[in-house]
Amino acid sequence: MTEIKKDGIHEPDPLDIDSINLSKISEKKITPLEKWMKYLGFPLGIIIFLVLYYMPVPEGLSFSGKGAIAVFSLALVWWVAEPVPNYVTSLILMALLVLMGVRKEDDVLGALGLSVIWLNVTAFVLSSVLIKTNLAKRLSLAIVVRFGHSAGTILLAFIILQMLLAPLIPATAARTVMTLPIMMVVATIYGSTTQKPGNFGKNLFLQNLQGIDIFSSAFLTGSAANLIAVSFILGMASHRVYYTEWLFGSLPVAFITLIISWYVGPRFLFKLKEEEKKPHIEGGIERMRQELNKMGKITWREIQGALIFFFVLFLWATDKCHKGWFGFEISAVMASLIGAAIALSPKIGLLKWNEADIPWHLMIFSTGAYAGGMALEDTGAARWVVGLIFDTFGIKAGINFWTVYIIVILVSIYTHLVFTSKTMRTLILIPLIIATAQKLGFNPVALALPAAFTLDWVISLPINAKPNVILYSTGQYSVLDNFKYGFFITTVGAILLIIAGFTLYRFLGIIPY
């Protein structure tokens, strides 16, 4: 690890990206509000669990479904309030699912073998390659030198970067891993570290989380959930959704939302002080330029690291062509696994296993979250909750279309709070919305397509999506910070989607009313 001398004392160089270690859990100073949440969250979670578990089984819900809701509610309260570490909560959730007979032991423990967990593990291996080869440091310095003269421009640069990457790299985890080391160094430059996170770090990481997830909704190929949704619309409503139809309908809302987030975040939600708006490294941008120049020309190790990484990115971005090229498909997980194997191989690799920075506490946290989500889905509890919501809002024959439209948008966008899988949310919501529209005599596309635009808005909790889990591991923000910013931006998105229904979607012909 390189060091710098300050007042006669040797200290770690804040630009030394090798010092970034996600596998170590750093203690953070908690705020008074977070302290009270820890005290109140523990008994509150238990009370909610007991009330839900011992209440009579509602009509249409199985006993195991009721148990799944009770256990997941307990975990959700504890994940947000954090009276115990999130990975401990996940372990408790997994044990309760088995002991209460909600799911079989092998099914619960098998969540650790899910492809999404392995994608996270291999993604961290690839991220470690970028760090060890210093390629991430070079990219970070280049971005800071070009855009880093103020917090506003560097935050906007990342939003634009995520928008440009979204149509090229469908895998959200890939985009996250590709930009994570850059975010870590930039946050350090602006004085926000894992040990001492600041408001700049909260804005940087949460805006990137939103950019990665929300911009996936802007493009038809942005996620598998989008493709599943349009297949339902084609099969059940006989309407083919074209790439441009999706683009013109979703991109404007996504872009405006992220611009609002960029403006509101550092000014109101996590307000930046004057000293947080400029680089903290002595010498400012000039110091960054000198550091970049000192690195000299790009090295062969950096080129090797880039080749491995871009080989994986190439496989991710061309997944639709694999069948024709190779006669078989290479999934995102297998592509990253191949890349990790190359990176760890003796002689040709760049990394040893003990040099891979894998935060296993995050993997346990994720495993519990997915186990709980699968329990909700497999027991039918998730579908029951969604149906209950629609019934509660009184959706029945004779109701006004725009009332239904607003309800559909709100239900579709906010249900990401209780779903840990975009795919399952799609499988439950879109057919239900199409069937509801047909039953009420409305054009199914007018409700189902705008609802499909919300599927990737999974931005409020670390458990909502893979990028959320990865970015949360940096320690730059808390679960409460995530919820506060995510819920606000989700509400902004809901309002914009409702406005678009009355304006843009009528102009585009998505809503023929």
Coordinates of C-alpha atoms in Angstrom, one line a residue, residues 30-37:
I30 CA -24.6 6.2 13.8
T31 CA -26.9 9.2 14.0
P32 CA -29.4 9.7 16.9
L33 CA -32.3 8.7 14.6
E34 CA -30.5 5.5 13.7
K35 CA -29.8 4.8 17.3
W36 CA -33.5 5.1 18.2
M37 CA -34.4 2.9 15.2

